[in-house]
Coordinates of C-alpha atoms and ligand atoms in Angstrom, one line a residue:
M1094 CA 88.0 117.6 110.4
N1095 CA 88.1 116.3 106.9
R1096 CA 85.6 113.9 105.5
G1097 CA 86.0 111.3 102.7
V1098 CA 84.1 108.2 101.9
G1099 CA 84.6 105.3 104.3
V1100 CA 85.3 102.1 102.2
S1101 CA 86.7 99.6 104.7
R1102 CA 85.5 99.5 108.3
G1103 CA 87.7 100.0 111.3
I1104 CA 89.2 102.9 113.3
A1105 CA 92.9 103.9 113.1
I1106 CA 94.9 106.3 115.2
G1107 CA 98.6 106.8 114.2
K1108 CA 101.3 108.6 112.2
A1109 CA 100.7 109.7 108.6
L1110 CA 103.0 108.7 105.8
V1111 CA 102.5 110.5 102.5
Y1112 CA 103.2 108.2 99.7
Q1113 CA 104.2 109.5 96.3
S1114 CA 103.7 107.1 93.5
R1115 CA 107.1 106.4 92.0
V1116 CA 107.1 108.7 89.0
I1117 CA 110.4 110.5 88.6
K1118 CA 110.4 113.0 85.7
P1119 CA 113.6 114.3 84.0
T1120 CA 114.6 117.9 84.7
H1121 CA 116.0 118.5 81.2
R1122 CA 118.7 120.8 82.8
M1123 CA 121.8 121.3 80.7
I1124 CA 125.1 121.2 82.5
T1125 CA 128.5 122.8 81.7
V1126 CA 131.6 120.9 80.8
T1127 CA 133.1 121.7 84.3
E1128 CA 130.2 119.8 85.9
V1129 CA 130.7 116.6 84.0
D1130 CA 133.0 114.9 86.6
D1131 CA 130.6 115.7 89.5
E1132 CA 127.7 114.3 87.6
K1133 CA 129.6 111.1 86.8
T1134 CA 130.5 110.7 90.5
R1135 CA 126.8 111.2 91.3
I1136 CA 125.9 108.4 88.8
L1137 CA 128.4 106.0 90.4
R1138 CA 127.1 106.9 93.9
A1139 CA 123.5 106.3 92.8
V1140 CA 124.3 103.0 91.3
T1141 CA 126.3 101.8 94.4
R1142 CA 123.5 102.9 96.8
T1143 CA 120.8 101.3 94.7
Q1144 CA 122.8 98.0 94.7
E1145 CA 123.2 98.3 98.5
Y1146 CA 119.6 99.0 98.9
L1147 CA 118.5 96.0 96.8
N1148 CA 121.0 93.7 98.5
Q1149 CA 119.5 94.8 101.9
I1150 CA 116.0 93.9 100.7
L1151 CA 117.1 90.7 99.3
A1152 CA 118.7 89.7 102.6
R1153 CA 115.4 90.4 104.4
Q1154 CA 113.6 88.0 102.1
G1155 CA 115.1 84.9 103.6
D1156 CA 116.1 81.9 101.5
E1157 CA 112.7 80.7 100.3
E1158 CA 111.8 81.2 96.7
S1159 CA 109.2 83.8 96.1
V1160 CA 108.0 86.2 93.5
A1161 CA 109.3 89.2 95.5
R1162 CA 112.8 87.5 95.7
D1163 CA 112.9 86.9 91.9
L1164 CA 111.9 90.4 91.2
I1165 CA 114.6 91.9 93.4
E1166 CA 117.2 89.6 91.9
V1167 CA 116.3 90.7 88.4
Q1168 CA 116.5 94.3 89.5
L1169 CA 119.9 93.8 91.1
E1170 CA 121.3 92.2 87.9
I1171 CA 120.2 95.2 86.0
A1172 CA 121.7 97.7 88.5
E1173 CA 125.0 95.8 88.3
D1174 CA 125.2 95.8 84.5
P1175 CA 128.3 97.8 83.5
A1176 CA 126.6 98.7 80.1
L1177 CA 124.1 100.8 82.1
L1178 CA 126.8 102.7 83.9
N1179 CA 128.8 103.3 80.6
K1180 CA 125.7 104.5 78.8
A1181 CA 124.7 107.0 81.5
N1182 CA 128.3 108.4 81.7
E1183 CA 128.3 108.8 77.9
Y1184 CA 125.0 110.8 78.1
V1185 CA 126.6 113.2 80.7
E1186 CA 129.7 113.7 78.6
V1187 CA 128.1 114.0 75.2
S1188 CA 124.7 115.4 75.8
L1189 CA 125.7 117.5 78.9
I1190 CA 122.7 116.4 81.0
E1191 CA 122.7 115.8 84.7
A1192 CA 123.1 112.4 86.4
G1193 CA 119.4 111.7 87.1
D1194 CA 118.3 112.5 83.5
A1195 CA 121.2 110.5 82.1
L1196 CA 120.2 107.4 84.2
L1197 CA 116.6 107.7 83.1
R1198 CA 117.7 108.0 79.4
A1199 CA 120.2 105.1 79.7
T1200 CA 117.6 102.8 81.3
D1201 CA 115.0 103.9 78.7
D1202 CA 117.3 103.0 75.9
I1203 CA 118.1 99.6 77.2
A1204 CA 114.4 98.9 78.0
A1205 CA 113.5 99.9 74.4
Q1206 CA 116.0 97.5 73.0
F1207 CA 114.5 94.7 75.1
E1208 CA 111.0 95.7 74.0
S1209 CA 111.9 95.2 70.4
L1210 CA 113.0 91.6 70.9
E1211 CA 111.1 88.5 69.7
V1212 CA 111.3 86.5 72.8
A1213 CA 108.5 87.4 75.2
Y1214 CA 110.7 86.9 78.3
Y1215 CA 113.2 89.6 77.2
R1216 CA 110.4 91.9 76.2
D1217 CA 108.9 91.5 79.7
R1218 CA 112.3 92.7 81.3
A1219 CA 111.7 96.2 79.9
A1220 CA 109.4 97.1 82.9
D1221 CA 112.0 95.9 85.4
I1222 CA 114.7 98.0 83.7
R1223 CA 112.5 101.1 83.8
D1224 CA 111.8 100.4 87.5
V1225 CA 115.5 100.2 88.2
G1226 CA 115.9 103.5 86.2
T1227 CA 113.4 105.1 88.6
R1228 CA 115.3 103.9 91.6
L1229 CA 118.7 105.1 90.2
A1230 CA 117.3 108.5 89.1
A1231 CA 115.7 109.0 92.5
Q1232 CA 119.0 108.4 94.2
A1233 CA 120.8 110.8 91.8
F1234 CA 118.1 113.5 92.4
G1235 CA 118.2 112.9 96.1
V1236 CA 114.5 112.1 96.2
E1237 CA 113.4 109.5 98.8
L1238 CA 111.3 106.7 97.4
V1239 CA 108.9 105.3 99.9
D1240 CA 108.5 101.6 99.4
L1241 CA 105.2 100.4 100.7
S1242 CA 106.4 96.8 100.8
H1243 CA 109.1 97.6 103.4
L1244 CA 107.9 100.0 106.2
N1245 CA 109.8 100.4 109.4
E1246 CA 106.9 101.4 111.7
P1247 CA 103.1 101.4 111.8
V1248 CA 101.7 104.2 109.6
I1249 CA 98.5 105.5 108.0
V1250 CA 99.3 105.7 104.3
F1251 CA 98.1 108.8 102.4
A1252 CA 98.3 108.7 98.6
E1253 CA 96.7 110.1 95.5
D1254 CA 96.1 106.5 94.5
I1255 CA 97.4 103.0 95.3
T1256 CA 97.4 100.6 92.5
P1257 CA 96.1 97.1 93.2
S1258 CA 99.6 95.7 92.8
E1259 CA 101.0 98.2 95.3
A1260 CA 98.2 97.3 97.7
A1261 CA 98.8 93.6 97.1
T1262 CA 102.5 93.8 98.0
M1263 CA 102.1 96.3 100.9
D1264 CA 103.7 95.6 104.2
T1265 CA 100.3 95.0 105.8
R1266 CA 101.6 94.5 109.3
N1267 CA 102.7 98.2 109.3
V1268 CA 99.8 99.8 107.5
L1269 CA 97.2 100.9 110.0
A1270 CA 94.9 102.5 107.4
L1271 CA 94.8 103.7 103.8
V1272 CA 93.6 107.2 102.7
T1273 CA 93.5 107.9 99.0
E1274 CA 92.2 110.8 96.9
L1275 CA 91.0 108.5 94.1
G1276 CA 89.0 105.3 94.3
S1277 CA 85.6 104.4 95.6
E1278 CA 83.8 101.7 97.6
T1279 CA 84.2 99.2 94.7
S1280 CA 87.7 100.2 93.4
H1281 CA 90.0 97.2 93.7
T1282 CA 92.1 99.0 96.3
A1283 CA 89.1 99.3 98.5
I1284 CA 88.2 95.7 98.0
L1285 CA 91.7 94.6 98.9
S1286 CA 91.7 96.8 102.0
K1287 CA 88.6 95.0 103.2
T1288 CA 90.1 91.6 102.5
L1289 CA 93.2 92.7 104.5
Q1290 CA 90.9 94.2 107.2
I1291 CA 92.7 97.6 106.9
P1292 CA 90.4 100.6 107.5
A1293 CA 90.3 102.8 104.4
I1294 CA 88.9 106.1 103.2
V1295 CA 88.8 107.5 99.7
G1296 CA 88.2 111.1 98.4
V1297 CA 90.8 112.8 100.6
R1298 CA 93.7 114.7 99.0
P1299 CA 97.1 113.6 100.3
D1300 CA 98.2 117.2 100.7
R1301 CA 95.8 117.5 103.7
V1302 CA 98.5 116.0 105.8
R1303 CA 102.3 115.8 106.1
S1304 CA 104.3 112.7 106.9
G1305 CA 104.8 112.3 110.6
Q1306 CA 101.6 114.2 111.7
N1307 CA 99.2 112.3 113.9
V1308 CA 95.9 111.3 112.4
A1309 CA 92.7 109.6 113.6
L1310 CA 90.1 108.2 111.2
D1311 CA 86.9 106.2 110.9
G1312 CA 86.6 103.8 107.9
V1313 CA 82.8 103.7 108.2
T1314 CA 81.9 107.3 108.4
G1315 CA 84.9 108.6 106.4
E1316 CA 85.9 111.1 109.2
L1317 CA 89.5 112.1 109.4
V1318 CA 91.1 114.3 112.0
V1319 CA 94.7 115.6 111.5
E1320 CA 96.6 116.3 114.8
P1321 CA 93.6 115.3 117.0
N1322 CA 93.4 116.9 120.4
P1323 CA 93.1 114.7 123.5
D1324 CA 89.3 114.9 123.5
E1325 CA 89.2 113.8 119.9
I1326 CA 91.6 111.0 120.5
A1327 CA 89.4 109.8 123.4
I1328 CA 86.4 109.8 121.0
F1329 CA 88.2 107.7 118.4
E1330 CA 89.5 105.4 121.1
Q1331 CA 86.0 104.8 122.4
R1332 CA 84.8 104.1 118.8
Q1333 CA 87.7 101.7 118.4
A1334 CA 86.7 99.8 121.6
R1335 CA 83.1 99.6 120.4
F1336 CA 84.2 98.4 117.0
N1337 CA 86.3 95.7 118.5
E1338 CA 83.5 94.6 120.8
D1339 CA 81.0 94.5 117.9
R1340 CA 83.5 92.5 115.9
E1341 CA 84.0 90.0 118.7
R1342 CA 80.3 89.6 119.1
V1343 CA 79.6 88.8 115.5
Q1344 CA 82.8 86.7 115.3
N1345 CA 81.2 84.4 117.8
L1346 CA 78.7 83.3 115.2
R1347 CA 81.5 81.5 113.3
G1348 CA 80.3 78.0 113.9
L1349 CA 76.6 78.9 113.3
P1350 CA 74.8 78.6 110.0
A1351 CA 73.5 81.5 108.0
V1352 CA 69.8 80.7 108.5
S1353 CA 66.8 83.1 108.9
L1354 CA 64.6 83.0 112.0
D1355 CA 62.1 80.8 110.1
G1356 CA 64.8 78.3 109.0
V1357 CA 65.6 79.4 105.5
S1358 CA 69.3 78.9 104.8
V1359 CA 71.5 81.0 102.5
E1360 CA 75.0 80.3 101.4
L1361 CA 77.8 82.7 102.5
A1362 CA 81.0 82.5 100.6
I1363 CA 84.2 84.5 100.4
N1364 CA 86.0 86.5 97.7
I1365 CA 89.7 85.9 97.4
A1366 CA 92.6 87.2 95.4
H1367 CA 95.3 84.7 96.3
P1368 CA 95.2 80.9 96.8
H1369 CA 96.1 80.9 100.5
E1370 CA 93.3 83.3 101.3
A1371 CA 90.9 80.3 100.8
A1372 CA 91.8 79.2 104.3
A1373 CA 89.7 82.1 105.7
I1374 CA 86.6 80.0 104.8
H1375 CA 87.2 78.1 108.0
E1376 CA 88.2 81.1 110.1
V1377 CA 85.0 83.0 109.4
G1378 CA 82.6 80.0 109.0
A1379 CA 81.8 80.4 105.3
G1380 CA 80.5 77.8 102.8
G1381 CA 83.2 78.2 100.2
V1382 CA 84.9 80.6 97.8
G1383 CA 82.3 82.5 95.7
L1384 CA 84.9 84.4 93.7
F1385 CA 88.6 83.8 93.2
R1386 CA 89.9 86.9 91.4
T1387 CA 92.7 85.2 89.5
E1388 CA 94.1 88.3 87.9
F1389 CA 96.0 89.0 91.1
I1390 CA 98.2 86.0 90.6
F1391 CA 99.0 87.4 87.1
M1392 CA 99.7 90.9 88.5
D1393 CA 102.3 89.7 90.9
L1394 CA 104.6 88.3 88.2
P1395 CA 106.8 89.8 85.6
K1396 CA 105.2 87.6 82.9
A1397 CA 102.1 85.4 82.6
P1398 CA 102.2 82.4 84.9
T1399 CA 102.5 79.1 83.1
E1400 CA 99.8 76.5 83.1
E1401 CA 101.9 74.6 85.7
E1402 CA 102.2 77.6 88.0
Q1403 CA 98.5 78.4 87.7
F1404 CA 97.6 74.7 88.4
Y1405 CA 99.7 74.9 91.5
S1406 CA 97.9 78.1 92.7
Y1407 CA 94.4 76.8 92.0
K1408 CA 95.1 73.4 93.5
T1409 CA 96.4 75.2 96.6
A1410 CA 93.1 77.2 96.9
V1411 CA 91.1 74.0 96.4
E1412 CA 93.1 72.2 99.1
Q1413 CA 92.7 75.1 101.5
A1414 CA 89.0 75.0 100.9
D1415 CA 89.0 71.4 102.0
G1416 CA 86.0 70.0 100.1
K1417 CA 84.1 73.3 100.0
P1418 CA 83.3 74.7 96.6
V1419 CA 85.7 77.2 94.9
I1420 CA 84.5 79.4 92.1
I1421 CA 87.5 80.3 90.0
R1422 CA 87.0 83.3 87.8
T1423 CA 89.0 83.5 84.6
L1424 CA 91.3 86.4 84.1
D1425 CA 89.7 89.8 84.5
A1426 CA 92.6 92.0 83.4
G1427 CA 92.1 95.6 82.3
G1428 CA 89.9 98.3 83.8
D1429 CA 91.8 99.4 86.9
K1430 CA 93.7 96.1 87.0
G1431 CA 96.6 96.7 84.6
I1432 CA 99.0 93.9 83.8
P1433 CA 102.0 95.3 82.0
Y1434 CA 103.1 92.3 80.0
L1435 CA 99.6 91.9 78.5
A1436 CA 100.3 95.1 76.5
I1437 CA 96.8 96.4 77.1
P1438 CA 96.9 99.7 75.2
E1439 CA 96.3 103.1 76.8
E1440 CA 92.6 103.6 76.4
Q1441 CA 90.2 106.6 76.7
N1442 CA 87.8 104.4 78.7
P1443 CA 89.6 101.4 80.1
F1444 CA 86.5 100.1 81.9
L1445 CA 84.6 100.1 78.6
G1446 CA 87.6 98.7 76.7
Y1447 CA 89.9 95.8 76.3
R1448 CA 89.1 93.9 79.5
A1449 CA 88.4 90.5 81.0
I1450 CA 86.9 87.9 78.6
R1451 CA 87.6 90.3 75.7
V1452 CA 91.3 90.0 76.3
C1453 CA 91.1 86.2 76.9
L1454 CA 89.2 85.6 73.7
D1455 CA 91.7 87.7 71.8
K1456 CA 94.6 85.7 73.3
P1457 CA 93.3 82.1 73.2
D1458 CA 96.7 80.6 74.1
L1459 CA 96.8 82.6 77.3
F1460 CA 93.1 81.7 78.0
K1461 CA 93.7 78.0 77.3
D1462 CA 96.6 77.8 79.7
Q1463 CA 94.3 79.1 82.4
L1464 CA 91.4 76.9 81.5
R1465 CA 93.6 73.8 81.5
A1466 CA 95.1 74.7 84.8
I1467 CA 91.6 75.2 86.4
L1468 CA 90.3 71.9 84.9
R1469 CA 93.3 70.1 86.3
A1470 CA 92.8 71.6 89.7
S1471 CA 89.1 70.3 89.6
A1472 CA 90.5 66.8 90.1
F1473 CA 91.3 67.8 93.7
G1474 CA 88.0 69.2 94.9
D1475 CA 84.8 71.1 94.1
V1476 CA 85.9 73.6 91.5
R1477 CA 83.6 75.7 89.4
I1478 CA 84.6 78.1 86.6
M1479 CA 83.2 81.5 85.9
F1480 CA 83.7 83.9 83.0
P1481 CA 83.8 87.6 83.7
M1482 CA 82.3 90.5 81.6
I1483 CA 80.3 88.3 79.3
G1484 CA 78.3 90.7 77.2
A1485 CA 77.1 88.6 74.3
L1486 CA 76.0 85.0 73.9
S1487 CA 78.7 84.6 71.2
Q1488 CA 81.4 85.3 73.8
L1489 CA 79.9 82.7 76.2
K1490 CA 79.7 80.1 73.4
R1491 CA 83.3 80.8 72.3
S1492 CA 84.5 80.4 75.9
L1493 CA 82.6 77.2 76.3
A1494 CA 84.0 75.9 73.1
L1495 CA 87.6 76.6 74.2
L1496 CA 86.8 74.9 77.5
E1497 CA 85.6 71.8 75.6
E1498 CA 88.8 71.9 73.5
C1499 CA 90.9 71.9 76.7
K1500 CA 88.9 69.0 78.1
S1501 CA 89.5 67.0 75.0
Q1502 CA 93.2 67.7 75.1
L1503 CA 93.4 66.7 78.8
R1504 CA 91.6 63.5 78.1
V1505 CA 94.1 62.6 75.4
E1506 CA 97.0 63.5 77.6
G1507 CA 95.6 61.5 80.5
H1508 CA 95.1 64.3 82.9
A1509 CA 92.3 63.9 85.4
F1510 CA 89.6 66.6 85.8
D1511 CA 86.0 66.9 87.0
E1512 CA 83.8 65.9 84.0
D1513 CA 80.8 67.6 85.6
L1514 CA 82.5 70.8 86.4
K1515 CA 79.9 73.6 86.7
V1516 CA 80.2 76.7 84.6
G1517 CA 78.8 80.1 85.3
I1518 CA 79.0 83.7 84.3
M1519 CA 79.3 87.0 86.0
V1520 CA 76.2 89.1 85.4
E1521 CA 77.8 92.5 85.4
I1522 CA 76.9 94.0 82.1
P1523 CA 73.3 95.5 82.0
A1524 CA 72.6 93.9 78.6
V1525 CA 73.1 90.5 80.2
A1526 CA 71.1 91.2 83.3
A1527 CA 68.2 92.6 81.2
A1528 CA 68.3 89.5 78.9
A1529 CA 69.3 86.9 81.4
E1530 CA 67.0 84.3 79.8
I1531 CA 69.3 84.2 76.7
F1532 CA 72.2 83.1 78.9
A1533 CA 70.5 80.9 81.5
P1534 CA 70.1 77.8 79.3
H1535 CA 73.9 77.7 78.8
V1536 CA 75.2 77.8 82.3
Q1537 CA 74.8 76.3 85.8
F1538 CA 75.1 79.5 87.7
F1539 CA 75.0 83.3 87.7
S1540 CA 77.0 85.5 89.9
I1541 CA 75.8 89.1 90.0
G1542 CA 78.7 91.5 89.9
T1543 CA 77.2 94.7 91.3
N1544 CA 80.4 96.6 91.2
D1545 CA 80.4 96.7 87.5
L1546 CA 76.7 96.3 87.0
C1547 CA 76.3 99.6 88.9
Q1548 CA 79.0 101.5 87.0
Y1549 CA 77.6 100.4 83.6
T1550 CA 74.0 100.8 84.4
L1551 CA 74.5 104.3 86.0
A1552 CA 77.3 105.4 83.7
V1553 CA 79.4 106.2 86.8
D1554 CA 83.0 105.3 86.9
R1555 CA 83.4 103.0 89.9
T1556 CA 86.8 104.5 90.8
N1557 CA 85.9 108.2 90.5
A1558 CA 85.6 109.6 94.0
K1559 CA 84.2 112.9 92.6
I1560 CA 81.0 111.3 91.5
A1561 CA 80.8 108.6 94.2
D1562 CA 77.5 110.0 95.4
L1563 CA 75.9 109.0 92.0
Y1564 CA 77.1 105.4 92.4
S1565 CA 74.7 103.3 94.4
H1566 CA 73.6 99.7 94.2
Y1567 CA 70.3 100.9 95.6
N1568 CA 69.4 102.7 92.5
P1569 CA 66.0 101.5 91.5
G1570 CA 67.2 100.7 87.9
V1571 CA 70.0 98.6 89.3
L1572 CA 67.6 96.8 91.6
R1573 CA 65.3 96.0 88.8
L1574 CA 68.2 94.4 86.9
I1575 CA 69.1 92.3 89.9
K1576 CA 65.5 91.2 90.4
H1577 CA 65.2 90.2 86.8
T1578 CA 68.4 88.2 86.9
I1579 CA 67.3 86.3 90.1
D1580 CA 63.8 85.7 88.7
V1581 CA 65.2 84.3 85.5
A1582 CA 67.7 82.1 87.3
K1583 CA 64.9 80.6 89.4
Q1584 CA 62.8 80.0 86.3
Y1585 CA 65.6 78.1 84.6
G1586 CA 66.9 76.3 87.7
V1587 CA 70.2 78.2 87.5
K1588 CA 71.8 78.9 90.8
V1589 CA 72.1 82.6 91.6
G1590 CA 74.7 84.3 93.7
M1591 CA 76.2 87.8 94.1
C1592 CA 79.9 88.6 94.5
G1593 CA 79.9 92.4 94.1
E1594 CA 80.4 94.5 97.2
M1595 CA 76.6 94.8 97.7
A1596 CA 76.6 91.2 98.9
G1597 CA 78.8 92.1 101.8
N1598 CA 76.7 95.1 102.9
A1599 CA 74.8 93.9 105.9
S1600 CA 72.0 96.5 105.4
A1601 CA 71.3 95.1 102.0
A1602 CA 70.9 91.5 103.2
P1603 CA 67.2 91.6 104.0
L1604 CA 66.5 93.1 100.5
L1605 CA 68.6 90.4 98.8
M1606 CA 67.1 87.7 100.8
G1607 CA 63.6 88.9 99.9
L1608 CA 64.6 88.9 96.2
G1609 CA 65.6 85.3 96.5
L1610 CA 69.4 85.5 96.3
E1611 CA 70.9 82.1 97.1
E1612 CA 74.6 82.8 97.7
F1613 CA 76.3 85.9 99.0
S1614 CA 80.0 86.2 98.4
M1615 CA 82.1 88.9 100.1
S1616 CA 85.4 89.7 101.7
P1617 CA 85.9 87.4 104.7
A1618 CA 85.7 90.3 107.1
S1619 CA 82.1 91.0 106.2
I1620 CA 80.8 87.5 106.7
P1621 CA 80.1 87.7 110.4
Y1622 CA 78.1 91.0 110.0
V1623 CA 76.0 89.6 107.1
K1624 CA 75.4 86.4 109.0
D1625 CA 74.3 88.3 112.1
K1626 CA 71.8 90.2 110.0
I1627 CA 70.4 87.1 108.3
R1628 CA 70.0 85.2 111.6
G1629 CA 68.0 88.1 113.1
L1630 CA 65.3 88.1 110.3
S1631 CA 62.5 86.0 109.0
M1632 CA 61.8 85.4 105.3
E1633 CA 58.4 87.0 105.8
Q1634 CA 60.1 90.2 107.1
A1635 CA 62.6 90.1 104.3
A1636 CA 59.8 89.8 101.7
R1637 CA 58.0 92.8 103.2
I1638 CA 61.1 94.9 103.2
T1639 CA 61.8 94.0 99.6
E1640 CA 58.2 94.9 98.6
T1641 CA 58.6 98.3 100.2
V1642 CA 62.0 98.9 98.6
L1643 CA 60.8 98.1 95.2
K1644 CA 58.1 100.7 95.4
M1645 CA 60.6 103.4 96.4
D1646 CA 61.9 105.9 93.8
S1647 CA 65.4 106.8 94.9
A1648 CA 68.6 105.3 96.0
T1649 CA 68.9 107.7 98.9
A1650 CA 65.4 106.8 100.2
I1651 CA 66.1 103.1 99.9
K1652 CA 69.5 103.4 101.6
E1653 CA 68.0 105.4 104.5
Y1654 CA 65.1 102.9 104.9
L1655 CA 67.4 99.9 104.9
E1656 CA 69.9 101.4 107.3
K1657 CA 67.1 102.3 109.7
K1658 CA 66.0 98.7 109.6
S1659 CA 69.5 97.7 110.6
Ligands
PEP566 C1 81.9 93.0 90.2 O1 82.0 93.7 89.2 O2 81.0 93.2 91.0 C2 82.9 92.0 90.6 C3 82.7 91.2 91.6 O3 84.0 91.9 89.8 P1 85.3 92.9 90.0 O4 85.0 93.8 91.2 O5 86.5 92.1 90.2 O6 85.2 93.7 88.8
MG567 MG1 83.5 93.0 87.7

C-alpha cells in the first residue's frame, strides 16, 4: 500500500494511466549522409500523421464554435504549412540531425520569428507553433503522447503534476481519479478536482505504477493500492458504497437552509472557475457564487479575452445565478496559474512574485477591459467585484480609481451598470489580515483566502507535497489572523466571508461559526457536508469549541480536537 495526501474525496477503483507531461527533448544525435533520405521520409510521415490526428480530433468536436475547436484549427494550419516541412528537411540535409530534432528546430525557428512581431496576435501564435512542434517530434521519435482531453476509456491518471489548464480541459467523463506527485490540498489542481468531484491524491510518485495496472484509492485518507487482491477490492467497494450513501444523505439537505440548531443562519456560496458552473448554486442549494476565479477563462484561450468576450462570460454566470449574488474576482494570474501570453517571467518564487493585482496594475489596459466587462454584467444581476492579493492600501486605492475611471467611461458611452456595485478584497496576505482596520473603511466586504494566507503566514509553498505536513489552516498564528480579520470586519460593518479551502472543510465549520464568519464559499461538492455540520450545532456549542481551540497551542492538537467533534 502507498499513501499520499487525500485532497478530493471519493473512492476510485480502475486502470492506471501514467501521463507524461508533453516535454519532448532533442536527442542531438548526428546522422550520416546515407541516413538523410530515411530521416526526410520520417519527417513527411510525422507531418502526415499529425495532420490526420488533428483532423480526427476536429471531427469529434462537432460544428459548434468552441475554444478547443479554434485551437485545433490553428494547430492544423501550422502542421499543413509547407514552409515548416521545407525547413525541417533543410536541417536534416545541412546540419545532419535526425527527423525529431529537425522538426523541433524548425518549429522553434518559426515560433521565434512570430515572437519578434509587433502584433500581439502573431506573437501569441508562438506557443501554438511550439505545441505542434512537440506533436510532430513525438511522432518522429515514435513517442506516444497521451492527450488527457481525449481518453478512450475510464482511467485513474498518474502524473508528476497536472497543470490547471490540463486539468481544466481534461476528458472528465473518463477520469476516475487523479494521483500526482506534486501539489497539495490547496494547489489549483486539487481545487479543480473537487469542483469536478473527481477523487484526488497528491504526494505519490507516478513510477509507483505502470499504465494498465489495476488500482484502488481513497481520496480522503490518501491510501492507494496497486494491483489490489480480492479482499482489498472488497474493502474499497464497501467504502465506495458508504461514501455514496453518505453523499446521498447530505444531498437531501439541498432545499434546507444553513441554519444552526438555535436559528442562526450563515450563507453558503460556491467557488467557480467557469461561467456555466454557476448553475451548481441551484443543484446544491447554495446562496450564490462567493468566488468566480476568472483566470480560468483567460487560461483557456490563446490570447487575452476581449472586453466583449469577458462580458459574455460574466453575464452568463450572472444569468445562471438567477438573482443570487456573484462575486467576480479580477484576474489572479501567476503563482501556479501560468498564462503564456501574459509573458510572466520565469521567477525564483512565483507565489511571491508577479501575480494577481500586481500584474493587473502593471497592465492597466488589460485590467480595465476586465473591469468594464464586470461592470457591464452588473446590469443583469447582483454582481460584486473582488480584488485578489491586495497587500497595500495604495494597491486598493489604485484599483478603485481604475474602477471609477471605467464607470465614468461607461456612463459617457451609455452602458448600463449597477451604480451601487459592492467592492471587496481577498484577505490573503498576512500584512492585510494583521492590519485589516486600514482596509475596512474602503470596502464593503472581505473574503479570507486561507489557501494563500496559510502559505504566506507559515512560509510553506502551498503546492509542495514534501512539506505538506507543515501547511495547516489550524496553525494558531493563522487562526489569530482570521480572528482579527473577522473582528475588524464586524467593528466596521464590513461583510466577512471565506473562500479558501478551509471554508469547505466541514470539521472547521464550528470553529468558523464561533469566530463569527458570515459567508462560507467552497467547491459545490462540499456544500452539503458543511451544511449538515452547521445544522447539527448551536451557536453556543460553536462558541465553546472556538474558545477551546483558541487556547490550544498546535495545529495537530486543534485538528484532532475538531475532527473528534465531527
Ligand atoms: C485563497 O488563496 O484562499 C483563494 C481562495 O485564492 P486562490 O486559491 O485562487 O489563490
Ligand atoms: Mg489566493
